[in-house]
PDB file of C-alpha atoms in Angstrom:
ATOM      1  CA  MET G 194     -13.969  -4.329  19.516  1.00 68.00           C
ATOM      2  CA  LEU G 195     -10.279  -5.115  19.835  1.00 81.00           C
ATOM      3  CA  ILE G 196      -7.580  -3.413  21.856  1.00 88.00           C
ATOM      4  CA  ASN G 197      -5.018  -1.353  19.930  1.00 91.00           C
ATOM      5  CA  VAL G 198      -6.502  -2.065  16.489  1.00 95.00           C
ATOM      6  CA  ASN G 199      -7.205   1.023  14.418  1.00 96.00           C
ATOM      7  CA  PRO G 200     -11.020   1.296  14.122  1.00 95.00           C
ATOM      8  CA  LEU G 201     -10.686   2.288  10.446  1.00 97.00           C
ATOM      9  CA  LEU G 202      -9.704  -1.313   9.676  1.00 97.00           C
ATOM     10  CA  SER G 203     -12.807  -3.299   8.816  1.00 96.00           C
ATOM     11  CA  PRO G 204     -13.044  -6.994   9.708  1.00 96.00           C
ATOM     12  CA  GLU G 205     -12.617  -7.807   6.013  1.00 97.00           C
ATOM     13  CA  VAL G 206      -9.443  -5.717   5.621  1.00 98.00           C
ATOM     14  CA  LEU G 207      -8.014  -7.141   8.853  1.00 97.00           C
ATOM     15  CA  SER G 208      -8.712 -10.651   7.576  1.00 97.00           C
ATOM     16  CA  LEU G 209      -6.923  -9.905   4.304  1.00 97.00           C
ATOM     17  CA  LEU G 210      -3.864  -8.423   6.027  1.00 97.00           C
ATOM     18  CA  ARG G 211      -3.700 -11.307   8.518  1.00 96.00           C
ATOM     19  CA  SER G 212      -4.031 -13.981   5.819  1.00 97.00           C
ATOM     20  CA  MET G 213      -1.153 -12.596   3.742  1.00 97.00           C
ATOM     21  CA  GLY G 214       2.285 -14.189   3.990  1.00 97.00           C
ATOM     22  CA  HIS G 215       5.799 -12.901   3.379  1.00 97.00           C
ATOM     23  CA  GLY G 216       6.097 -11.432  -0.105  1.00 98.00           C
ATOM     24  CA  ASP G 217       2.361 -11.188  -0.709  1.00 98.00           C
ATOM     25  CA  ARG G 218       1.234  -7.847  -2.106  1.00 98.00           C
ATOM     26  CA  PHE G 219      -1.857  -5.646  -2.241  1.00 98.00           C
ATOM     27  CA  VAL G 220      -2.742  -2.394  -3.998  1.00 98.00           C
ATOM     28  CA  LEU G 221      -3.875   0.643  -2.043  1.00 98.00           C
ATOM     29  CA  SER G 222      -5.635   2.832  -4.577  1.00 98.00           C
ATOM     30  CA  ASP G 223      -7.283   6.139  -5.180  1.00 98.00           C
ATOM     31  CA  ALA G 224     -10.933   6.425  -6.196  1.00 98.00           C
ATOM     32  CA  ASN G 225     -10.073   6.571  -9.912  1.00 97.00           C
ATOM     33  CA  PHE G 226      -8.126   3.298 -10.134  1.00 97.00           C
ATOM     34  CA  PRO G 227      -9.986   0.623 -12.161  1.00 97.00           C
ATOM     35  CA  SER G 228     -10.304  -1.533  -9.069  1.00 95.00           C
ATOM     36  CA  TYR G 229     -12.961  -3.955 -10.194  1.00 93.00           C
ATOM     37  CA  SER G 230     -11.115  -4.921 -13.371  1.00 94.00           C
ATOM     38  CA  HIS G 231      -7.748  -5.289 -11.625  1.00 93.00           C
ATOM     39  CA  ALA G 232      -8.646  -7.006  -8.356  1.00 91.00           C
ATOM     40  CA  SER G 233      -8.869 -10.687  -7.633  1.00 90.00           C
ATOM     41  CA  LYS G 234     -10.442  -9.454  -4.376  1.00 96.00           C
ATOM     42  CA  LEU G 235     -11.656  -5.929  -3.725  1.00 97.00           C
ATOM     43  CA  TYR G 236     -11.926  -4.202  -0.360  1.00 98.00           C
ATOM     44  CA  ARG G 237     -13.275  -0.702   0.170  1.00 97.00           C
ATOM     45  CA  MET G 238     -12.214   1.930   2.671  1.00 98.00           C
ATOM     46  CA  ASP G 239     -14.802   4.475   1.577  1.00 97.00           C
ATOM     47  CA  GLY G 240     -14.682   7.925   3.094  1.00 97.00           C
ATOM     48  CA  LEU G 241     -10.949   7.709   3.788  1.00 98.00           C
ATOM     49  CA  THR G 242      -7.988   9.423   2.191  1.00 98.00           C
ATOM     50  CA  LEU G 243      -4.990   7.364   1.166  1.00 98.00           C
ATOM     51  CA  PRO G 244      -2.883   8.559   4.130  1.00 98.00           C
ATOM     52  CA  GLN G 245      -5.664   7.676   6.585  1.00 98.00           C
ATOM     53  CA  ALA G 246      -5.992   4.193   5.091  1.00 98.00           C
ATOM     54  CA  ALA G 247      -2.212   3.690   4.905  1.00 98.00           C
ATOM     55  CA  GLU G 248      -1.727   4.752   8.518  1.00 98.00           C
ATOM     56  CA  ALA G 249      -4.376   2.295   9.697  1.00 98.00           C
ATOM     57  CA  ILE G 250      -2.974  -0.541   7.560  1.00 98.00           C
ATOM     58  CA  LEU G 251       0.650   0.087   8.521  1.00 98.00           C
ATOM     59  CA  SER G 252      -0.311   0.008  12.195  1.00 97.00           C
ATOM     60  CA  VAL G 253      -0.638  -3.798  11.805  1.00 97.00           C
ATOM     61  CA  PHE G 254       1.211  -4.560   8.548  1.00 97.00           C
ATOM     62  CA  PRO G 255       4.957  -5.337   8.495  1.00 97.00           C
ATOM     63  CA  LEU G 256       6.802  -4.154   5.392  1.00 98.00           C
ATOM     64  CA  ASP G 257       9.171  -6.484   3.526  1.00 98.00           C
ATOM     65  CA  SER G 258      12.833  -5.771   4.357  1.00 97.00           C
ATOM     66  CA  PHE G 259      14.096  -8.380   1.859  1.00 96.00           C
ATOM     67  CA  ILE G 260      13.372  -6.136  -1.142  1.00 97.00           C
ATOM     68  CA  PRO G 261      14.588  -2.606  -1.904  1.00 97.00           C
ATOM     69  CA  HIS G 262      11.103  -1.063  -2.190  1.00 98.00           C
ATOM     70  CA  PRO G 263       8.335  -2.681  -0.113  1.00 98.00           C
ATOM     71  CA  VAL G 264       6.038   0.159  -1.180  1.00 98.00           C
ATOM     72  CA  GLN G 265       5.870   1.203  -4.817  1.00 98.00           C
ATOM     73  CA  ARG G 266       4.031   4.211  -6.207  1.00 98.00           C
ATOM     74  CA  MET G 267       2.484   4.647  -9.640  1.00 98.00           C
ATOM     75  CA  GLU G 268       4.704   6.985 -11.680  1.00 98.00           C
ATOM     76  CA  ILE G 269       3.325  10.129 -13.275  1.00 98.00           C
ATOM     77  CA  ASP G 270       3.189   9.740 -17.068  1.00 97.00           C
ATOM     78  CA  GLY G 271       6.279  11.266 -18.653  1.00 97.00           C
ATOM     79  CA  LYS G 272       7.630  12.376 -15.245  1.00 98.00           C
ATOM     80  CA  PRO G 273       8.852   9.206 -13.510  1.00 97.00           C
ATOM     81  CA  ASP G 274      10.932  11.033 -10.906  1.00 97.00           C
ATOM     82  CA  GLU G 275       8.278  13.602  -9.952  1.00 98.00           C
ATOM     83  CA  ILE G 276       6.750  13.198  -6.502  1.00 98.00           C
ATOM     84  CA  ASN G 277       3.280  14.719  -6.337  1.00 98.00           C
ATOM     85  CA  GLU G 278       1.310  15.599  -3.206  1.00 98.00           C
ATOM     86  CA  ILE G 279      -0.220  12.163  -2.655  1.00 98.00           C
ATOM     87  CA  HIS G 280       3.110  10.423  -3.235  1.00 98.00           C
ATOM     88  CA  GLN G 281       4.721  12.636  -0.596  1.00 98.00           C
ATOM     89  CA  ASP G 282       1.815  12.051   1.791  1.00 98.00           C
ATOM     90  CA  ILE G 283       2.272   8.266   1.549  1.00 98.00           C
ATOM     91  CA  ILE G 284       6.069   8.514   1.854  1.00 98.00           C
ATOM     92  CA  ASP G 285       5.559  10.610   4.990  1.00 98.00           C
ATOM     93  CA  THR G 286       2.999   8.132   6.356  1.00 98.00           C
ATOM     94  CA  VAL G 287       5.313   5.157   5.756  1.00 98.00           C
ATOM     95  CA  HIS G 288       8.114   6.948   7.591  1.00 98.00           C
ATOM     96  CA  LYS G 289       5.826   8.083  10.419  1.00 98.00           C
ATOM     97  CA  VAL G 290       4.304   4.654  11.083  1.00 98.00           C
ATOM     98  CA  SER G 291       6.910   2.108   9.938  1.00 97.00           C
ATOM     99  CA  GLY G 292      10.090   4.141  10.404  1.00 96.00           C
ATOM    100  CA  PRO G 293      12.348   6.488   8.452  1.00 96.00           C
ATOM    101  CA  ASN G 294      14.489   3.826   6.763  1.00 94.00           C
ATOM    102  CA  TRP G 295      11.826   2.401   4.450  1.00 97.00           C
ATOM    103  CA  ASN G 296      12.154   3.275   0.760  1.00 94.00           C
ATOM    104  CA  VAL G 297       9.230   3.906  -1.571  1.00 97.00           C
ATOM    105  CA  GLY G 298       9.978   2.950  -5.182  1.00 98.00           C
ATOM    106  CA  SER G 299       8.056   3.543  -8.372  1.00 98.00           C
ATOM    107  CA  ILE G 300       6.524   1.667 -11.286  1.00 98.00           C
ATOM    108  CA  GLU G 301       5.592   3.092 -14.692  1.00 98.00           C
ATOM    109  CA  ARG G 302       1.790   3.435 -14.932  1.00 98.00           C
ATOM    110  CA  GLN G 303       1.118   0.724 -17.539  1.00 98.00           C
ATOM    111  CA  LYS G 304       3.459  -1.706 -15.747  1.00 98.00           C
ATOM    112  CA  PHE G 305       1.688  -0.829 -12.490  1.00 98.00           C
ATOM    113  CA  TYR G 306      -1.597  -2.067 -13.982  1.00 98.00           C
ATOM    114  CA  ILE G 307       0.065  -5.372 -14.946  1.00 97.00           C
ATOM    115  CA  GLU G 308       1.577  -5.797 -11.459  1.00 98.00           C
ATOM    116  CA  ALA G 309      -1.731  -4.856  -9.799  1.00 97.00           C
ATOM    117  CA  LYS G 310      -3.430  -7.865 -11.399  1.00 97.00           C
ATOM    118  CA  LYS G 311      -0.820 -10.125  -9.759  1.00 97.00           C
ATOM    119  CA  THR G 312      -1.539  -8.902  -6.223  1.00 98.00           C
ATOM    120  CA  MET G 313      -3.780 -10.595  -3.658  1.00 97.00           C
ATOM    121  CA  ALA G 314      -6.240  -7.711  -3.536  1.00 98.00           C
ATOM    122  CA  VAL G 315      -7.026  -4.069  -4.134  1.00 98.00           C
ATOM    123  CA  ILE G 316      -8.028  -1.816  -1.257  1.00 98.00           C
ATOM    124  CA  THR G 317      -9.672   1.277  -2.684  1.00 98.00           C
ATOM    125  CA  THR G 318     -10.222   4.598  -0.922  1.00 98.00           C
ATOM    126  CA  SER G 319     -12.202   7.748  -1.658  1.00 98.00           C
ATOM    127  CA  ASP G 320      -9.051   9.817  -2.303  1.00 98.00           C
ATOM    128  CA  SER G 321      -9.335  11.389  -5.767  1.00 98.00           C
ATOM    129  CA  ARG G 322      -5.836  12.843  -6.114  1.00 98.00           C
ATOM    130  CA  PRO G 323      -4.158  11.648  -9.338  1.00 97.00           C
ATOM    131  CA  TYR G 324      -1.590   8.841  -9.416  1.00 98.00           C
ATOM    132  CA  GLY G 325      -2.562   7.814  -5.890  1.00 98.00           C
ATOM    133  CA  CYS G 326      -1.909   4.122  -6.352  1.00 98.00           C
ATOM    134  CA  PHE G 327       0.597   2.027  -4.393  1.00 98.00           C
ATOM    135  CA  ILE G 328       1.645  -1.598  -4.059  1.00 98.00           C
ATOM    136  CA  PHE G 329       2.580  -2.802  -0.550  1.00 98.00           C
ATOM    137  CA  THR G 330       4.598  -5.986   0.077  1.00 98.00           C
ATOM    138  CA  LYS G 331       4.271  -7.880   3.349  1.00 98.00           C
ATOM    139  CA  GLY G 332       7.323  -8.640   5.424  1.00 97.00           C
ATOM    140  CA  VAL G 333       8.221 -11.014   8.236  1.00 96.00           C
ATOM    141  CA  LEU G 334       7.611 -10.773  11.965  1.00 93.00           C
ATOM    142  CA  LYS G 335      10.084 -12.177  14.453  1.00 92.00           C
ATOM    143  CA  PRO G 336       8.843 -14.241  17.435  1.00 93.00           C
ATOM    144  CA  ASP G 337       8.854 -11.111  19.615  1.00 93.00           C
ATOM    145  CA  GLY G 338       6.457  -9.358  17.211  1.00 89.00           C
ATOM    146  CA  SER G 339       8.994  -6.936  15.756  1.00 91.00           C
ATOM    147  CA  VAL G 340       9.548  -6.603  12.020  1.00 93.00           C
ATOM    148  CA  TRP G 341      12.405  -8.634  10.581  1.00 91.00           C
ATOM    149  CA  ILE G 342      14.996  -6.218   9.207  1.00 91.00           C
ATOM    150  CA  VAL G 343      17.782  -7.522   6.963  1.00 86.00           C
TER     151      VAL G 343
END
């Protein structure tokens, strides 16, 4: 066991998050995302909702302040500006854990699939709410351990 590490983070997920560098990305997905066909590496957080997984991940994961949207959600088909329940839950989780100034952007669904294949990994959850797929981009830590904000 480790001190102050969320116990929902498996050794494998911690290893992934630690090995990522600035600008590296991963997908956090719902249970319906085609994870196996889109992941260069696949990690599972079975039994967890997306907000539970995101809260655990964001407890150790710095977001990228060099880009406008370090978290991007999959858009709802034909309704790109609509925020559904799971989108709002992740927006709220980002603000709760990382701070209120982080912006969550969006990507059209088919473009999301293309971008997902370019990420380091997919972390899939048991959440079955539709359009519950997000891309997270890693930021930079300063020597004192705080997140670099530009």
